[in-house]
Amino acid sequence: MGTRRAGLDTSHRARPALVGVLAIALIGGATGCTFGAASASPATIAITTGDVPSQDVVALPVDRDDAIAAALEQLPALVEDGMKRTGVPGASVAVVSKGETIYEGAFGVRDNTTDDPVDTETLFMIASLSKPLSGTIIAKAITEDENLSWQTPVSELMPDFAMNDPYVTENAQIGDYFAHRSGIPTGGGDDLEDLGFDREYILDHLRYIPLAPFRITYQYSNFGLTTGAEAVAFSRGETWEETAQELLFDPLDMTSTTASHEVFLQTENRAVQHARIGEDDFQPLFDRNPDAEAPAGGVASTAGDIAKWMALVLADGELDGAPFIDPAPFTQTFSAQIVSSHNSTLEERPSHYGFGINVGSGAGGRVTLSHSGAFGLGTATGATMVPDLDLGIVVLTNGAPIGLPEAITQSFVETVMYGAPARDWVDVMSGFFANYNAPAGDLAGEEPPADAAPQGPASDYVGTYASDYFGTFTVTDTGGALQGALGPDGGYTFTLDPWDGDTLSFAPVGENTLPGSLSSAVFTREGGAITGVTLTVFNKFEHVEEPSGLGVFTRVG
């Protein structure tokens, strides 16, 4: 799942220990390897050797096919147990190997108010699991256009696009945006999306965001990746949705997959989003529309369709045994490009990120490719591939992120590789994701002072305020209550309540401000008159210490 969600990613909520809902690299990996013969090391541990030493891995405890068969036998019970323990309403699971989908399973309900069951054709929002699909699409676009590469500067494709730093504007490449090293802070643009702004407005206003250091800072950014994707689509004279359909969904016969939220809503057999209220209470309270960040988090699909994409990846970019994606950009896409999680001790393995995919290694040395997706308003997904085992698993759920997809994929892959999971991953992940469902804002969890009262009359605060980034903020007096309005046509509204003098409070609700969020609105006075206001929750990115200044509004009327 910035500001607070990134993907787990990603379209995605970010936390200090994890950037993106999306974006988990528990046993992340890179390219596949060719097996050599198994041999016993001096320590009597069986090692499977590859073509080069960096491909050597600890051997499986049993024959590969037997290991997978044993894990598949346990998979349904693993899913059912995880759903029972977490309360997640519905799930769809698929496993792929040797170019074939070898398992599809459907569990639970699409909507827990109707009890309509999930089946293998049920459409799920996949959130930041969209990112590696988009990376694959770019690799295919590069295959088709000899003038395009991961190193192509976005400024050459979209001359009117700008960032906060002229050097970054001119030099940032498609790959920089896909590897989250452009400097856009985690959550940059997500706040505008929450207010209802569209993709065009958001990309145009990225220029106002103060940047982290270019190319040496990993900041998981939905709208950074969206920028790189849009640049490629623009160069083709297409919308991103058209590019995705043409280059990936149609060739792979992913007939249920769409990058349009309207199409998702028009599909009767769809999994409704369930937000998490309390410990284990999931309720279908919201509709999260991710169209603005479609390349980063806007795809809806079935587990079976995602399995088709995994089969393409595990076949090194070949489709039905024939070349489909040029090996050079394909390998770049699924290889480590930046360190995404540094060691806190020397014993830890670092995590890496490619062009839209997590890359790393596990306890046995096998490389894997993985990505999660999460919307705090009610979606959690995950996929993991082990190239040298030619194995992939995807789990789609319709509950807010609590770590269930990651627990299932991790447990399944470890059962194949080691004979059993190394940990109780449902328990581990539920703790890991605890903050993902927490409210936001500097006043969250606090009660207003007993003598809460504004410093002046309502008329002091009524007016129009402006921010280059957020646009217009209006305050009106409605029957004695102050109302704030943001976003296109003032469609994002909330009540401003007394707190402490010219500091009022408001309760924002959105993907990055879940129910229970509470923020201060600090009005400033000069000569007795209100001259501006700072909306605190919109004035800071979570992984940046200093306020951004973007949430400071000047009174203009």
Coordinates of C-alpha atoms in Angstrom, one line a residue, residues 24-32 334 352 357-362 365-371 383-389 391 410 413 417-418:
I24 CA 7.3 -5.9 0.0
A25 CA 10.5 -7.7 -0.7
L26 CA 10.5 -10.5 1.8
I27 CA 12.3 -13.0 -0.4
G28 CA 12.5 -10.7 -3.5
G29 CA 14.6 -11.9 -6.4
A30 CA 15.9 -11.2 -9.9
T31 CA 16.6 -13.4 -12.9
G32 CA 16.3 -17.1 -13.3
F334 CA 13.2 -7.6 -13.5
H352 CA 16.1 -4.0 -3.9
I357 CA 9.2 -5.0 -9.1
N358 CA 10.8 -6.1 -5.8
V359 CA 14.0 -8.0 -6.2
G360 CA 16.0 -9.8 -3.5
S361 CA 17.0 -13.3 -2.2
G362 CA 15.8 -15.7 0.4
G365 CA 19.7 -18.3 -2.0
R366 CA 17.0 -18.5 -4.6
V367 CA 16.1 -15.2 -6.3
T368 CA 12.5 -14.2 -6.3
L369 CA 10.4 -11.4 -7.8
S370 CA 7.5 -10.0 -5.8
H371 CA 5.1 -7.2 -5.3
A383 CA 2.4 -12.1 -6.1
T384 CA 5.7 -13.9 -5.8
M385 CA 7.7 -15.7 -8.5
V386 CA 10.8 -18.0 -8.2
P387 CA 12.4 -18.0 -11.6
D388 CA 14.7 -21.0 -11.2
L389 CA 11.8 -23.1 -10.0
L391 CA 7.0 -21.1 -10.1
Q410 CA 5.4 -16.6 1.6
V413 CA 6.9 -20.7 -1.5
M417 CA 11.7 -24.6 -1.0
Y418 CA 12.1 -25.9 2.6

